[in-house]
mmCIF file of C-alpha atoms in Angstrom:
data_model
loop_
_atom_site.group_PDB
_atom_site.id
_atom_site.type_symbol
_atom_site.label_atom_id
_atom_site.label_comp_id
_atom_site.label_asym_id
_atom_site.label_seq_id
_atom_site.Cartn_x
_atom_site.Cartn_y
_atom_site.Cartn_z
ATOM 1 C CA GLU A 634 106.358 56.309 134.005
ATOM 2 C CA PHE A 635 104.718 52.771 134.246
ATOM 3 C CA ASP A 636 101.935 52.775 136.732
ATOM 4 C CA SER A 637 102.682 49.324 138.563
ATOM 5 C CA TRP A 638 99.159 49.362 140.185
ATOM 6 C CA ALA A 639 97.735 48.895 136.645
ATOM 7 C CA HIS A 640 97.394 45.245 137.354
ATOM 8 C CA ASP A 641 93.854 45.032 137.613
ATOM 9 C CA GLU A 642 93.577 41.443 136.429
ATOM 10 C CA LEU A 643 93.814 38.408 138.146
ATOM 11 C CA MET B 180 85.649 43.669 133.181
ATOM 12 C CA ASN B 181 84.415 42.054 130.054
ATOM 13 C CA VAL B 182 82.779 38.792 129.497
ATOM 14 C CA PHE B 183 85.694 37.011 128.434
ATOM 15 C CA ARG B 184 87.811 37.932 131.588
ATOM 16 C CA LEU B 185 84.832 36.757 133.541
ATOM 17 C CA ALA B 186 84.370 33.650 131.712
ATOM 18 C CA GLY B 187 88.046 33.011 132.218
ATOM 19 C CA ASP B 188 87.984 33.449 135.809
ATOM 20 C CA MET B 189 84.888 31.448 136.288
ATOM 21 C CA SER B 190 86.600 28.657 134.208
ATOM 22 C CA HIS B 191 89.662 29.236 136.478
ATOM 23 C CA LEU B 192 87.259 28.880 139.500
ATOM 24 C CA LEU B 193 85.584 25.864 138.133
ATOM 25 C CA ALA B 194 89.076 24.249 137.487
ATOM 26 C CA ILE B 195 90.046 24.824 141.321
ATOM 27 C CA ILE B 196 86.621 23.384 142.329
ATOM 28 C CA ILE B 197 86.696 20.241 140.327
ATOM 29 C CA LEU B 198 90.342 19.524 141.710
ATOM 30 C CA LEU B 199 89.347 19.956 144.977
ATOM 31 C CA LEU B 200 86.203 18.044 144.778
ATOM 32 C CA LYS B 201 88.036 15.193 143.021
ATOM 33 C CA ILE B 202 90.462 14.718 145.946
ATOM 34 C CA TRP B 203 87.952 15.352 148.689
ATOM 35 C CA LYS B 204 85.423 12.744 147.114
ATOM 36 C CA THR B 205 87.822 10.169 145.977
ATOM 37 C CA ARG B 206 89.968 10.981 148.987
ATOM 38 C CA SER B 207 92.755 10.342 146.529
ATOM 39 C CA CYS B 208 95.021 12.822 144.652
ATOM 40 C CA ALA B 209 96.170 9.841 142.266
ATOM 41 C CA GLY B 210 97.178 11.252 138.870
ATOM 42 C CA ILE B 211 97.401 14.910 140.304
ATOM 43 C CA SER B 212 101.080 16.614 140.112
ATOM 44 C CA GLY B 213 101.970 18.104 143.517
ATOM 45 C CA ARG B 214 104.660 19.973 141.994
ATOM 46 C CA SER B 215 102.141 21.716 139.646
ATOM 47 C CA GLN B 216 100.139 22.612 142.484
ATOM 48 C CA LEU B 217 103.102 23.957 144.442
ATOM 49 C CA LEU B 218 104.089 26.094 141.426
ATOM 50 C CA PHE B 219 100.519 27.419 141.265
ATOM 51 C CA ALA B 220 100.508 28.179 145.022
ATOM 52 C CA LEU B 221 103.839 30.095 144.601
ATOM 53 C CA THR B 222 102.508 31.737 141.441
ATOM 54 C CA TYR B 223 99.400 33.215 143.323
ATOM 55 C CA THR B 224 101.543 34.257 146.494
ATOM 56 C CA ALA B 225 103.815 36.220 144.333
ATOM 57 C CA ARG B 226 100.948 37.778 142.261
ATOM 58 C CA TYR B 227 98.548 38.564 144.893
ATOM 59 C CA LEU B 228 100.785 39.949 147.700
ATOM 60 C CA ASP B 229 99.300 43.365 146.025
ATOM 61 C CA LEU B 230 96.299 42.246 148.241
ATOM 62 C CA VAL B 231 97.463 44.192 151.030
ATOM 63 C CA THR B 232 98.782 47.318 149.152
ATOM 64 C CA ASN B 233 96.210 48.121 146.528
ATOM 65 C CA TRP B 234 92.374 47.596 146.118
ATOM 66 C CA VAL B 235 90.952 47.110 142.949
ATOM 67 C CA SER B 236 87.498 45.973 143.555
ATOM 68 C CA LEU B 237 85.458 43.747 145.834
ATOM 69 C CA TYR B 238 85.462 40.842 143.107
ATOM 70 C CA ASN B 239 89.152 41.179 142.716
ATOM 71 C CA THR B 240 90.011 40.813 146.356
ATOM 72 C CA VAL B 241 87.503 38.079 146.843
ATOM 73 C CA MET B 242 89.067 36.005 144.022
ATOM 74 C CA LYS B 243 92.492 36.567 145.078
ATOM 75 C CA VAL B 244 91.713 35.449 148.683
ATOM 76 C CA PHE B 245 90.044 32.440 147.006
ATOM 77 C CA PHE B 246 92.598 31.496 144.733
ATOM 78 C CA ILE B 247 95.262 31.659 147.362
ATOM 79 C CA ALA B 248 93.275 29.845 149.882
ATOM 80 C CA THR B 249 92.223 27.009 147.733
ATOM 81 C CA SER B 250 95.956 26.619 146.247
ATOM 82 C CA TYR B 251 97.262 26.027 149.735
ATOM 83 C CA ALA B 252 94.402 23.650 150.423
ATOM 84 C CA THR B 253 95.011 21.593 147.896
ATOM 85 C CA ILE B 254 98.529 21.303 148.781
ATOM 86 C CA TYR B 255 97.479 20.380 152.284
ATOM 87 C CA LEU B 256 95.268 17.620 151.103
ATOM 88 C CA MET B 257 97.804 16.092 148.578
ATOM 89 C CA TYR B 258 100.960 16.490 150.945
ATOM 90 C CA LEU B 259 99.156 15.984 154.375
ATOM 91 C CA LYS B 260 96.083 14.663 154.550
ATOM 92 C CA PHE B 261 95.777 12.057 151.264
ATOM 93 C CA LYS B 262 99.571 12.001 151.302
ATOM 94 C CA ALA B 263 99.496 8.170 151.001
ATOM 95 C CA THR B 264 97.544 8.443 147.738
ATOM 96 C CA TYR B 265 100.109 10.898 146.403
ATOM 97 C CA ASP B 266 102.025 9.409 143.214
ATOM 98 C CA SER B 267 105.425 10.753 143.766
ATOM 99 C CA ASN B 268 106.985 7.994 141.494
ATOM 100 C CA HIS B 269 105.195 9.563 138.434
ATOM 101 C CA ASP B 270 105.400 13.123 139.864
ATOM 102 C CA THR B 271 109.007 13.809 138.883
ATOM 103 C CA PHE B 272 109.257 16.706 136.666
ATOM 104 C CA ARG B 273 112.377 18.956 137.660
ATOM 105 C CA VAL B 274 110.916 22.200 138.617
ATOM 106 C CA GLU B 275 114.131 23.838 139.157
ATOM 107 C CA PHE B 276 114.493 23.854 135.494
ATOM 108 C CA LEU B 277 111.709 25.954 135.483
ATOM 109 C CA LEU B 278 111.854 28.080 138.297
ATOM 110 C CA LEU B 279 115.768 29.115 137.553
ATOM 111 C CA PRO B 280 114.576 30.595 133.950
ATOM 112 C CA VAL B 281 111.503 32.092 134.985
ATOM 113 C CA THR B 282 113.387 34.019 137.845
ATOM 114 C CA ILE B 283 116.240 35.189 135.522
ATOM 115 C CA LEU B 284 113.545 36.392 132.887
ATOM 116 C CA ALA B 285 111.600 38.221 135.591
ATOM 117 C CA LEU B 286 114.747 39.908 136.598
ATOM 118 C CA VAL B 287 115.542 41.014 133.149
ATOM 119 C CA LEU B 288 112.274 41.310 131.286
ATOM 120 C CA ASN B 289 109.750 43.441 133.247
ATOM 121 C CA HIS B 290 107.945 46.505 133.136
ATOM 122 C CA GLU B 291 109.699 48.159 136.433
ATOM 123 C CA PHE B 292 112.474 46.868 138.377
ATOM 124 C CA SER B 293 110.540 47.002 141.841
ATOM 125 C CA PHE B 294 110.315 44.424 144.283
ATOM 126 C CA MET B 295 106.325 44.047 143.498
ATOM 127 C CA GLU B 296 106.778 44.534 139.822
ATOM 128 C CA ILE B 297 109.287 41.615 139.512
ATOM 129 C CA LEU B 298 106.988 39.412 141.846
ATOM 130 C CA TRP B 299 104.200 40.007 139.474
ATOM 131 C CA THR B 300 106.400 39.366 136.475
ATOM 132 C CA PHE B 301 107.860 36.241 137.989
ATOM 133 C CA SER B 302 104.174 35.030 138.772
ATOM 134 C CA ILE B 303 103.407 35.566 135.245
ATOM 135 C CA TYR B 304 106.110 33.461 133.760
ATOM 136 C CA LEU B 305 105.661 30.937 136.452
ATOM 137 C CA GLU B 306 102.001 30.385 135.585
ATOM 138 C CA ALA B 307 102.804 29.980 131.957
ATOM 139 C CA VAL B 308 104.759 26.810 132.710
ATOM 140 C CA ALA B 309 103.289 25.495 136.174
ATOM 141 C CA ILE B 310 100.980 22.857 134.296
ATOM 142 C CA LEU B 311 104.283 21.153 132.845
ATOM 143 C CA PRO B 312 104.928 18.823 135.662
ATOM 144 C CA GLN B 313 100.973 17.964 135.700
ATOM 145 C CA LEU B 314 101.259 17.291 131.755
ATOM 146 C CA PHE B 315 104.268 15.270 132.231
ATOM 147 C CA MET B 316 103.038 13.292 134.808
ATOM 148 C CA VAL B 317 100.007 12.423 132.777
ATOM 149 C CA SER B 318 102.276 11.455 129.800
ATOM 150 C CA LYS B 319 104.340 9.414 131.826
ATOM 151 C CA THR B 320 101.255 7.508 133.643
ATOM 152 C CA GLY B 321 99.938 7.236 129.847
ATOM 153 C CA GLU B 322 96.427 8.160 130.983
ATOM 154 C CA ALA B 323 94.543 10.531 133.234
ATOM 155 C CA GLU B 324 90.993 9.839 134.730
ATOM 156 C CA SER B 325 88.210 11.822 133.225
ATOM 157 C CA ILE B 326 87.703 14.034 136.155
ATOM 158 C CA THR B 327 91.447 15.145 135.813
ATOM 159 C CA SER B 328 90.906 15.720 132.012
ATOM 160 C CA HIS B 329 87.891 18.055 132.792
ATOM 161 C CA TYR B 330 90.084 19.885 135.451
ATOM 162 C CA LEU B 331 92.950 20.418 132.845
ATOM 163 C CA PHE B 332 90.347 21.531 130.207
ATOM 164 C CA ALA B 333 88.760 24.206 132.511
ATOM 165 C CA LEU B 334 92.310 25.317 133.667
ATOM 166 C CA GLY B 335 93.752 25.766 129.935
ATOM 167 C CA SER B 336 90.472 27.555 128.867
ATOM 168 C CA TYR B 337 90.949 30.142 131.553
ATOM 169 C CA ARG B 338 93.986 31.757 130.003
ATOM 170 C CA LEU B 339 92.817 31.161 126.584
ATOM 171 C CA LEU B 340 89.656 33.140 127.339
ATOM 172 C CA TYR B 341 91.938 35.565 128.736
ATOM 173 C CA ILE B 342 93.628 35.900 125.353
ATOM 174 C CA PHE B 343 90.010 37.169 124.110
ATOM 175 C CA ASN B 344 90.173 39.509 127.062
ATOM 176 C CA TRP B 345 93.059 41.186 126.003
ATOM 177 C CA ILE B 346 91.963 41.343 122.392
ATOM 178 C CA TRP B 347 88.862 42.963 123.517
ATOM 179 C CA ARG B 348 90.692 45.316 125.710
ATOM 180 C CA TYR B 349 93.184 46.225 123.016
ATOM 181 C CA TYR B 350 90.615 47.401 120.759
ATOM 182 C CA THR B 351 87.950 48.761 123.344
ATOM 183 C CA GLU B 352 90.435 50.330 125.739
ATOM 184 C CA GLU B 353 93.687 50.399 123.785
ATOM 185 C CA TYR B 354 95.054 48.498 126.951
ATOM 186 C CA TYR B 355 97.542 45.617 126.473
ATOM 187 C CA ASP B 356 100.246 43.972 128.640
ATOM 188 C CA LEU B 357 103.002 42.372 126.447
ATOM 189 C CA ILE B 358 104.300 40.360 129.311
ATOM 190 C CA ALA B 359 100.887 39.094 130.290
ATOM 191 C CA ILE B 360 99.770 38.308 126.466
ATOM 192 C CA ILE B 361 103.031 36.467 125.545
ATOM 193 C CA ALA B 362 103.025 34.330 128.627
ATOM 194 C CA GLY B 363 99.058 33.822 128.507
ATOM 195 C CA VAL B 364 99.756 32.546 124.669
ATOM 196 C CA VAL B 365 102.707 30.177 125.943
ATOM 197 C CA GLN B 366 100.693 29.005 128.609
ATOM 198 C CA THR B 367 97.709 28.146 126.277
ATOM 199 C CA VAL B 368 99.906 26.584 123.314
ATOM 200 C CA LEU B 369 101.065 24.305 126.089
ATOM 201 C CA TYR B 370 97.486 22.773 126.490
ATOM 202 C CA CYS B 371 97.084 22.320 122.763
ATOM 203 C CA ASP B 372 97.947 18.655 122.536
ATOM 204 C CA PHE B 373 95.872 17.930 125.727
ATOM 205 C CA PHE B 374 93.020 19.900 123.955
ATOM 206 C CA TYR B 375 93.140 17.971 120.865
ATOM 207 C CA LEU B 376 93.169 14.588 122.875
ATOM 208 C CA TYR B 377 90.218 16.276 125.232
ATOM 209 C CA PHE B 378 87.936 16.805 122.116
ATOM 210 C CA THR B 379 88.763 13.827 120.375
ATOM 211 C CA LYS B 380 88.666 11.460 123.216
ATOM 212 C CA VAL B 381 87.100 12.237 126.347
ATOM 213 C CA LEU B 382 84.228 13.911 125.034
ATOM 214 C CA LYS B 383 83.551 10.840 123.418
ATOM 215 C CA GLY B 384 83.312 9.082 126.782
ATOM 216 C CA LYS B 385 86.947 7.217 126.012
ATOM 217 C CA LYS B 386 89.548 7.529 128.723
ATOM 218 C CA LEU B 387 92.510 10.051 128.274
ATOM 219 C CA GLN B 388 95.014 7.760 126.825
ATOM 220 C CA LEU B 389 98.141 9.519 125.790
ATOM 221 C CA PRO B 390 100.864 7.666 123.770
ATOM 222 C CA ALA B 391 103.334 7.027 126.327
#
């Protein structure tokens, strides 16, 4: 399951 | 966080500051594409809605707020305060030819079909092409002020540095995000022509002249 909060970049 | 990503964010920050200073000091937005600035504001709005839903770090939050605030401040300066200096005759790139494909692609090619994720994907694809109206305007006017070319150099360098960041993260964290990487490569490739002119002309003190 893709963790959509994985966007830790600007 | 790694040195490439930090350098990229600083280059992005520098670009925005150069642009704001140019408009504020010269009290003119001549040579700047308002359409590109609108696309950037849309990009950051779509991407940074997660400001209210998830916390990454103080740095992440501060930078997101700064990028959103400055992108709207730029639009305010261009379309309201210094509207008389906005060169709408040369800022004619059909942005609908960007928005439609980007929207469709975001709906079709994403990591997860959820509202936030599709907005994030839309913003990634849009950012890749958001500079086209500006580059189109420079080619149409045939030249750009040196301050504008420094703005473009900093803006183009930001995503180029992010590519090094993704290479670094792949080898050190085995992290990669193909959507961001492919869009980032496209975004950087669009600047190649400009980078060439920047290094061969602007850095030699000449004006940026494009073969119209």
